[in-house]
């Protein structure tokens, strides 16, 4: 049932799971222009756009078009368009930039439901499934340093496995990847029962959850997590190179950790 006119004050309350998810998805796949917000997806994902219509207490519409692309002779897509200035202003205030946004998006500027927000990012710019060798994985590709750092931290807290990433030389993107049991734990936390999600990624997450490590397959290495004492040493030395030698860690790991501490991505040690 569509929201009533008087329910507009609830729109984009990011403590609500469905809005946290929707906002993450819009940061990944939406385009906010001066006149409208739009999201274009393949026809197979039309259901999520219909869900967005139901969640939006403003007039919006879904249109469909079929055209030829470099990948298919005929490709049908669906586009959800929202024109209301009040809605666009609220989205922008929460952290959805106008125009090109891939490198500038960051976690919302308000309290939000973390699992649902990250699931929205993954549904928009990530992948869930199996490698060519049959190993489960969950990944996110992003141009945003803030998003890459946040998702790395979320993944470390959820799975116990840290990821240190840097832009790849080919296209300058960050590729954050979890595999095997870490991917299972992350998929289970994100794609919980009855959550709002793309149907195909929910199905993939369920398959990942059902995977069992083959007999004889070597257990994966789990990087050690940062302790408050190590954070204090890193901050006091204030040099990734010197701290790496003192802590027995890589310079890259120390550099990323120091950046996260300085920018508030992780809390300062007490």
mmCIF file of C-alpha atoms in Angstrom:
data_model
loop_
_atom_site.group_PDB
_atom_site.id
_atom_site.type_symbol
_atom_site.label_atom_id
_atom_site.label_comp_id
_atom_site.label_asym_id
_atom_site.label_seq_id
_atom_site.Cartn_x
_atom_site.Cartn_y
_atom_site.Cartn_z
ATOM 1 C CA UNK A 1 0.000 0.000 0.000
ATOM 2 C CA UNK A 2 1.363 3.432 -0.949
ATOM 3 C CA UNK A 3 2.104 5.873 1.849
ATOM 4 C CA UNK A 4 -0.419 8.583 2.570
ATOM 5 C CA UNK A 5 0.238 12.302 2.120
ATOM 6 C CA UNK A 6 0.642 12.859 5.869
ATOM 7 C CA UNK A 7 3.357 10.183 6.075
ATOM 8 C CA UNK A 8 5.930 12.306 4.235
ATOM 9 C CA UNK A 9 7.764 13.090 7.464
ATOM 10 C CA UNK A 10 8.754 9.397 7.587
ATOM 11 C CA UNK A 11 10.305 9.444 4.127
ATOM 12 C CA UNK A 12 14.009 8.511 4.321
ATOM 13 C CA UNK A 13 14.061 7.830 8.044
ATOM 14 C CA UNK A 14 17.259 5.797 7.767
ATOM 15 C CA UNK A 15 16.699 4.022 11.054
ATOM 16 C CA UNK A 16 13.932 2.148 9.188
ATOM 17 C CA UNK A 17 15.484 -0.862 7.399
ATOM 18 C CA UNK A 18 13.671 -0.305 4.093
ATOM 19 C CA UNK A 19 14.771 3.329 3.828
ATOM 20 C CA UNK A 20 18.370 2.562 4.835
ATOM 21 C CA UNK A 21 18.464 -0.047 2.067
ATOM 22 C CA UNK A 22 16.821 2.280 -0.436
ATOM 23 C CA UNK A 23 19.291 5.068 0.325
ATOM 24 C CA UNK A 24 22.310 2.778 -0.131
ATOM 25 C CA UNK A 25 20.856 1.557 -3.415
ATOM 26 C CA UNK A 26 20.262 5.131 -4.616
ATOM 27 C CA UNK A 27 23.826 6.116 -3.745
ATOM 28 C CA UNK A 28 25.029 3.213 -5.868
ATOM 29 C CA UNK A 29 22.609 3.231 -8.819
ATOM 30 C CA UNK A 30 20.584 6.435 -8.617
ATOM 31 C CA UNK A 31 21.145 9.706 -10.454
ATOM 32 C CA UNK A 32 20.075 12.937 -8.752
ATOM 33 C CA UNK A 33 19.714 15.866 -11.153
ATOM 34 C CA UNK A 34 18.298 19.369 -10.674
ATOM 35 C CA UNK A 35 14.941 18.289 -12.036
ATOM 36 C CA UNK A 36 14.542 14.664 -11.016
ATOM 37 C CA UNK A 37 15.899 11.555 -9.313
ATOM 38 C CA UNK A 38 16.089 8.530 -11.604
ATOM 39 C CA UNK A 39 17.134 4.888 -11.398
ATOM 40 C CA UNK A 40 17.417 2.723 -14.515
ATOM 41 C CA UNK A 41 17.663 -1.073 -14.185
ATOM 42 C CA UNK A 42 17.224 -4.129 -16.342
ATOM 43 C CA UNK A 43 13.700 -5.494 -16.626
ATOM 44 C CA UNK A 44 14.517 -8.454 -14.345
ATOM 45 C CA UNK A 45 15.022 -6.025 -11.423
ATOM 46 C CA UNK A 46 11.788 -4.065 -11.930
ATOM 47 C CA UNK A 47 10.317 -5.385 -8.651
ATOM 48 C CA UNK A 48 12.702 -3.312 -6.546
ATOM 49 C CA UNK A 49 11.622 -0.141 -8.335
ATOM 50 C CA UNK A 50 7.990 -0.973 -7.638
ATOM 51 C CA UNK A 51 8.965 -1.326 -3.973
ATOM 52 C CA UNK A 52 10.540 2.147 -4.103
ATOM 53 C CA UNK A 53 7.278 3.547 -5.480
ATOM 54 C CA UNK A 54 5.430 2.046 -2.511
ATOM 55 C CA UNK A 55 7.960 3.543 -0.093
ATOM 56 C CA UNK A 56 7.777 7.025 -1.601
ATOM 57 C CA UNK A 57 4.915 9.297 -0.471
ATOM 58 C CA UNK A 58 5.336 11.515 -3.540
ATOM 59 C CA UNK A 59 4.135 11.042 -7.076
ATOM 60 C CA UNK A 60 6.624 9.066 -9.157
ATOM 61 C CA UNK A 61 6.501 6.836 -12.212
ATOM 62 C CA UNK A 62 8.077 3.786 -13.810
ATOM 63 C CA UNK A 63 8.663 3.687 -17.561
ATOM 64 C CA UNK A 64 9.968 0.934 -19.814
ATOM 65 C CA UNK A 65 12.014 1.031 -23.024
ATOM 66 C CA UNK A 66 13.645 -1.469 -25.375
ATOM 67 C CA UNK A 67 16.755 -0.644 -27.367
ATOM 68 C CA UNK A 68 19.853 -2.156 -28.944
ATOM 69 C CA UNK A 69 23.083 -2.128 -26.912
ATOM 70 C CA UNK A 70 26.699 -3.247 -27.340
ATOM 71 C CA UNK A 71 25.831 -6.403 -25.384
ATOM 72 C CA UNK A 72 22.456 -7.401 -26.815
ATOM 73 C CA UNK A 73 20.400 -6.833 -29.957
ATOM 74 C CA UNK A 74 17.444 -5.920 -27.757
ATOM 75 C CA UNK A 75 17.627 -4.832 -24.137
ATOM 76 C CA UNK A 76 14.618 -3.814 -22.068
ATOM 77 C CA UNK A 77 15.137 -1.513 -19.113
ATOM 78 C CA UNK A 78 12.853 0.128 -16.571
ATOM 79 C CA UNK A 79 13.349 3.595 -15.084
ATOM 80 C CA UNK A 80 11.885 4.984 -11.878
ATOM 81 C CA UNK A 81 11.641 8.781 -11.853
ATOM 82 C CA UNK A 82 10.849 11.043 -8.898
ATOM 83 C CA UNK A 83 10.418 14.779 -9.492
ATOM 84 C CA UNK A 84 9.335 16.169 -6.096
ATOM 85 C CA UNK A 85 11.735 18.889 -4.935
ATOM 86 C CA UNK A 86 11.028 18.174 -1.260
ATOM 87 C CA UNK A 87 12.077 14.547 -1.693
ATOM 88 C CA UNK A 88 15.188 15.418 -3.703
ATOM 89 C CA UNK A 89 16.232 18.019 -1.152
ATOM 90 C CA UNK A 90 15.968 15.495 1.674
ATOM 91 C CA UNK A 91 18.004 12.899 -0.225
ATOM 92 C CA UNK A 92 20.695 15.453 -0.991
ATOM 93 C CA UNK A 93 20.861 16.550 2.654
ATOM 94 C CA UNK A 94 21.401 12.932 3.718
ATOM 95 C CA UNK A 95 24.365 12.521 1.371
ATOM 96 C CA UNK A 96 23.162 11.820 -2.180
ATOM 97 C CA UNK A 97 25.061 14.341 -4.354
ATOM 98 C CA UNK A 98 23.717 15.983 -7.479
ATOM 99 C CA UNK A 99 25.302 14.949 -10.773
ATOM 100 C CA UNK A 100 28.308 12.641 -10.955
ATOM 101 C CA UNK A 101 28.670 11.061 -7.544
ATOM 102 C CA UNK A 102 30.678 7.833 -7.721
ATOM 103 C CA UNK A 103 33.800 9.214 -6.057
ATOM 104 C CA UNK A 104 32.116 11.551 -3.554
ATOM 105 C CA UNK A 105 29.422 9.469 -1.880
ATOM 106 C CA UNK A 106 29.887 8.668 1.808
ATOM 107 C CA UNK A 107 27.871 7.026 4.586
ATOM 108 C CA UNK A 108 24.693 8.978 5.490
ATOM 109 C CA UNK A 109 24.777 12.146 7.566
ATOM 110 C CA UNK A 110 22.269 10.710 10.027
ATOM 111 C CA UNK A 111 21.765 7.607 12.146
ATOM 112 C CA UNK A 112 21.038 4.606 9.940
ATOM 113 C CA UNK A 113 20.464 0.838 9.908
ATOM 114 C CA UNK A 114 23.887 -0.513 8.979
ATOM 115 C CA UNK A 115 23.032 -3.987 7.632
ATOM 116 C CA UNK A 116 20.345 -2.588 5.379
ATOM 117 C CA UNK A 117 22.408 0.347 4.110
ATOM 118 C CA UNK A 118 25.332 -1.903 3.174
ATOM 119 C CA UNK A 119 22.958 -4.362 1.488
ATOM 120 C CA UNK A 120 21.677 -1.480 -0.644
ATOM 121 C CA UNK A 121 25.247 -0.687 -1.711
ATOM 122 C CA UNK A 122 25.912 -4.334 -2.535
ATOM 123 C CA UNK A 123 22.685 -4.695 -4.518
ATOM 124 C CA UNK A 124 23.595 -1.578 -6.481
ATOM 125 C CA UNK A 125 27.360 -1.893 -6.964
ATOM 126 C CA UNK A 126 28.301 -5.330 -5.654
ATOM 127 C CA UNK A 127 28.140 -9.011 -6.447
ATOM 128 C CA UNK A 128 27.181 -12.172 -4.575
ATOM 129 C CA UNK A 129 27.826 -15.646 -5.925
ATOM 130 C CA UNK A 130 30.524 -18.186 -6.722
ATOM 131 C CA UNK A 131 33.904 -17.977 -8.413
ATOM 132 C CA UNK A 132 34.818 -20.146 -11.375
ATOM 133 C CA UNK A 133 36.312 -22.633 -8.902
ATOM 134 C CA UNK A 134 33.068 -22.822 -6.935
ATOM 135 C CA UNK A 135 34.113 -20.669 -3.978
ATOM 136 C CA UNK A 136 31.474 -18.305 -2.539
ATOM 137 C CA UNK A 137 32.204 -14.577 -2.607
ATOM 138 C CA UNK A 138 30.659 -11.208 -1.838
ATOM 139 C CA UNK A 139 32.191 -8.042 -3.255
ATOM 140 C CA UNK A 140 31.715 -4.305 -3.739
ATOM 141 C CA UNK A 141 33.225 -2.099 -6.425
ATOM 142 C CA UNK A 142 33.296 1.633 -5.688
ATOM 143 C CA UNK A 143 35.190 4.801 -6.606
ATOM 144 C CA UNK A 144 34.552 6.312 -3.163
ATOM 145 C CA UNK A 145 37.303 6.111 -0.537
ATOM 146 C CA UNK A 146 34.770 6.781 2.238
ATOM 147 C CA UNK A 147 32.478 3.963 1.108
ATOM 148 C CA UNK A 148 35.352 1.499 0.624
ATOM 149 C CA UNK A 149 36.672 2.239 4.118
ATOM 150 C CA UNK A 150 33.226 2.000 5.707
ATOM 151 C CA UNK A 151 32.368 -1.319 4.061
ATOM 152 C CA UNK A 152 35.797 -2.717 5.015
ATOM 153 C CA UNK A 153 35.164 -1.772 8.641
ATOM 154 C CA UNK A 154 31.634 -3.153 8.568
ATOM 155 C CA UNK A 155 32.924 -6.394 7.083
ATOM 156 C CA UNK A 156 35.667 -6.690 9.706
ATOM 157 C CA UNK A 157 33.169 -6.228 12.543
ATOM 158 C CA UNK A 158 30.710 -8.685 11.003
ATOM 159 C CA UNK A 159 33.071 -11.442 9.862
ATOM 160 C CA UNK A 160 36.251 -10.962 11.911
ATOM 161 C CA UNK A 161 38.193 -10.701 8.625
ATOM 162 C CA UNK A 162 39.909 -7.419 7.809
ATOM 163 C CA UNK A 163 40.324 -6.133 4.282
ATOM 164 C CA UNK A 164 42.893 -3.554 3.215
ATOM 165 C CA UNK A 165 42.185 -2.149 -0.232
ATOM 166 C CA UNK A 166 43.642 0.369 -2.608
ATOM 167 C CA UNK A 167 42.606 1.686 -5.994
ATOM 168 C CA UNK A 168 43.517 -0.602 -8.853
ATOM 169 C CA UNK A 169 45.783 0.779 -11.544
ATOM 170 C CA UNK A 170 43.432 -0.017 -14.428
ATOM 171 C CA UNK A 171 40.418 2.126 -13.574
ATOM 172 C CA UNK A 172 41.100 3.668 -10.166
ATOM 173 C CA UNK A 173 38.319 1.711 -8.461
ATOM 174 C CA UNK A 174 38.312 -0.027 -5.087
ATOM 175 C CA UNK A 175 37.409 -3.727 -5.162
ATOM 176 C CA UNK A 176 36.456 -5.048 -1.716
ATOM 177 C CA UNK A 177 36.137 -8.848 -1.646
ATOM 178 C CA UNK A 178 35.260 -11.548 0.881
ATOM 179 C CA UNK A 179 35.364 -15.256 0.073
ATOM 180 C CA UNK A 180 34.428 -18.617 1.589
ATOM 181 C CA UNK A 181 33.278 -18.535 5.252
ATOM 182 C CA UNK A 182 33.759 -14.765 5.508
ATOM 183 C CA UNK A 183 31.454 -14.297 2.517
ATOM 184 C CA UNK A 184 28.938 -16.637 4.152
ATOM 185 C CA UNK A 185 28.919 -14.679 7.419
ATOM 186 C CA UNK A 186 28.565 -11.380 5.598
ATOM 187 C CA UNK A 187 25.813 -12.625 3.280
ATOM 188 C CA UNK A 188 23.870 -14.025 6.253
ATOM 189 C CA UNK A 189 24.069 -10.692 8.099
ATOM 190 C CA UNK A 190 23.033 -8.665 5.062
ATOM 191 C CA UNK A 191 20.380 -10.874 3.459
ATOM 192 C CA UNK A 192 18.339 -11.833 6.493
ATOM 193 C CA UNK A 193 14.808 -13.303 6.127
ATOM 194 C CA UNK A 194 12.167 -10.993 4.595
ATOM 195 C CA UNK A 195 14.584 -8.126 3.998
ATOM 196 C CA UNK A 196 14.104 -5.779 1.039
ATOM 197 C CA UNK A 197 16.574 -6.834 -1.675
ATOM 198 C CA UNK A 198 16.995 -7.714 -5.320
ATOM 199 C CA UNK A 199 15.486 -11.173 -5.757
ATOM 200 C CA UNK A 200 18.456 -12.516 -7.733
ATOM 201 C CA UNK A 201 20.987 -11.420 -5.115
ATOM 202 C CA UNK A 202 18.863 -12.751 -2.278
ATOM 203 C CA UNK A 203 18.795 -16.119 -4.081
ATOM 204 C CA UNK A 204 22.563 -15.982 -4.598
ATOM 205 C CA UNK A 205 23.085 -15.168 -0.908
ATOM 206 C CA UNK A 206 20.994 -18.195 0.070
ATOM 207 C CA UNK A 207 23.181 -20.393 -2.140
ATOM 208 C CA UNK A 208 26.304 -18.920 -0.546
ATOM 209 C CA UNK A 209 24.881 -19.704 2.897
ATOM 210 C CA UNK A 210 24.397 -23.347 1.911
ATOM 211 C CA UNK A 211 28.023 -23.838 0.793
ATOM 212 C CA UNK A 212 30.247 -26.203 2.778
ATOM 213 C CA UNK A 213 34.044 -26.204 2.593
ATOM 214 C CA UNK A 214 35.149 -29.325 0.661
ATOM 215 C CA UNK A 215 37.028 -31.959 2.623
ATOM 216 C CA UNK A 216 40.759 -31.367 2.360
ATOM 217 C CA UNK A 217 40.432 -27.691 1.378
ATOM 218 C CA UNK A 218 42.937 -25.641 3.366
ATOM 219 C CA UNK A 219 41.413 -23.262 5.906
ATOM 220 C CA UNK A 220 41.659 -19.637 4.935
ATOM 221 C CA UNK A 221 44.095 -17.288 6.654
ATOM 222 C CA UNK A 222 42.407 -14.662 8.853
ATOM 223 C CA UNK A 223 44.351 -11.396 9.302
ATOM 224 C CA UNK A 224 44.726 -10.244 12.877
ATOM 225 C CA UNK A 225 42.492 -7.408 14.004
ATOM 226 C CA UNK A 226 43.677 -4.072 15.379
ATOM 227 C CA UNK A 227 43.700 -3.706 19.151
ATOM 228 C CA UNK A 228 43.259 -0.420 21.087
ATOM 229 C CA UNK A 229 46.906 -0.664 22.219
ATOM 230 C CA UNK A 230 48.068 -0.897 18.589
ATOM 231 C CA UNK A 231 45.904 2.103 17.686
ATOM 232 C CA UNK A 232 47.559 4.110 20.481
ATOM 233 C CA UNK A 233 51.030 3.167 19.251
ATOM 234 C CA UNK A 234 50.103 4.060 15.676
ATOM 235 C CA UNK A 235 48.749 7.471 16.719
ATOM 236 C CA UNK A 236 51.726 8.230 18.956
ATOM 237 C CA UNK A 237 54.302 7.328 16.285
ATOM 238 C CA UNK A 238 52.228 9.051 13.579
ATOM 239 C CA UNK A 239 54.247 7.436 10.792
ATOM 240 C CA UNK A 240 52.930 4.373 8.905
ATOM 241 C CA UNK A 241 56.448 3.263 8.005
ATOM 242 C CA UNK A 242 57.827 3.461 11.554
ATOM 243 C CA UNK A 243 54.647 2.019 13.048
ATOM 244 C CA UNK A 244 54.779 -0.944 10.654
ATOM 245 C CA UNK A 245 58.227 -1.854 11.973
ATOM 246 C CA UNK A 246 57.187 -1.403 15.600
ATOM 247 C CA UNK A 247 53.936 -3.369 15.284
ATOM 248 C CA UNK A 248 55.015 -6.059 12.841
ATOM 249 C CA UNK A 249 52.418 -4.970 10.262
ATOM 250 C CA UNK A 250 52.638 -3.806 6.666
ATOM 251 C CA UNK A 251 53.107 -0.121 5.876
ATOM 252 C CA UNK A 252 49.950 -0.223 3.738
ATOM 253 C CA UNK A 253 47.896 -1.594 6.632
ATOM 254 C CA UNK A 254 49.231 1.068 8.993
ATOM 255 C CA UNK A 255 48.608 3.839 6.465
ATOM 256 C CA UNK A 256 44.959 2.826 5.979
ATOM 257 C CA UNK A 257 44.368 2.357 9.716
ATOM 258 C CA UNK A 258 45.846 5.788 10.501
ATOM 259 C CA UNK A 259 43.623 7.382 7.853
ATOM 260 C CA UNK A 260 40.543 5.695 9.341
ATOM 261 C CA UNK A 261 41.428 6.897 12.839
ATOM 262 C CA UNK A 262 42.031 10.463 11.671
ATOM 263 C CA UNK A 263 38.808 10.643 9.676
ATOM 264 C CA UNK A 264 36.619 9.048 12.322
ATOM 265 C CA UNK A 265 35.923 5.904 10.282
ATOM 266 C CA UNK A 266 36.902 3.942 13.405
ATOM 267 C CA UNK A 267 36.703 5.281 17.000
ATOM 268 C CA UNK A 268 39.817 6.565 18.708
ATOM 269 C CA UNK A 269 41.087 4.302 21.509
ATOM 270 C CA UNK A 270 39.915 5.273 24.984
#
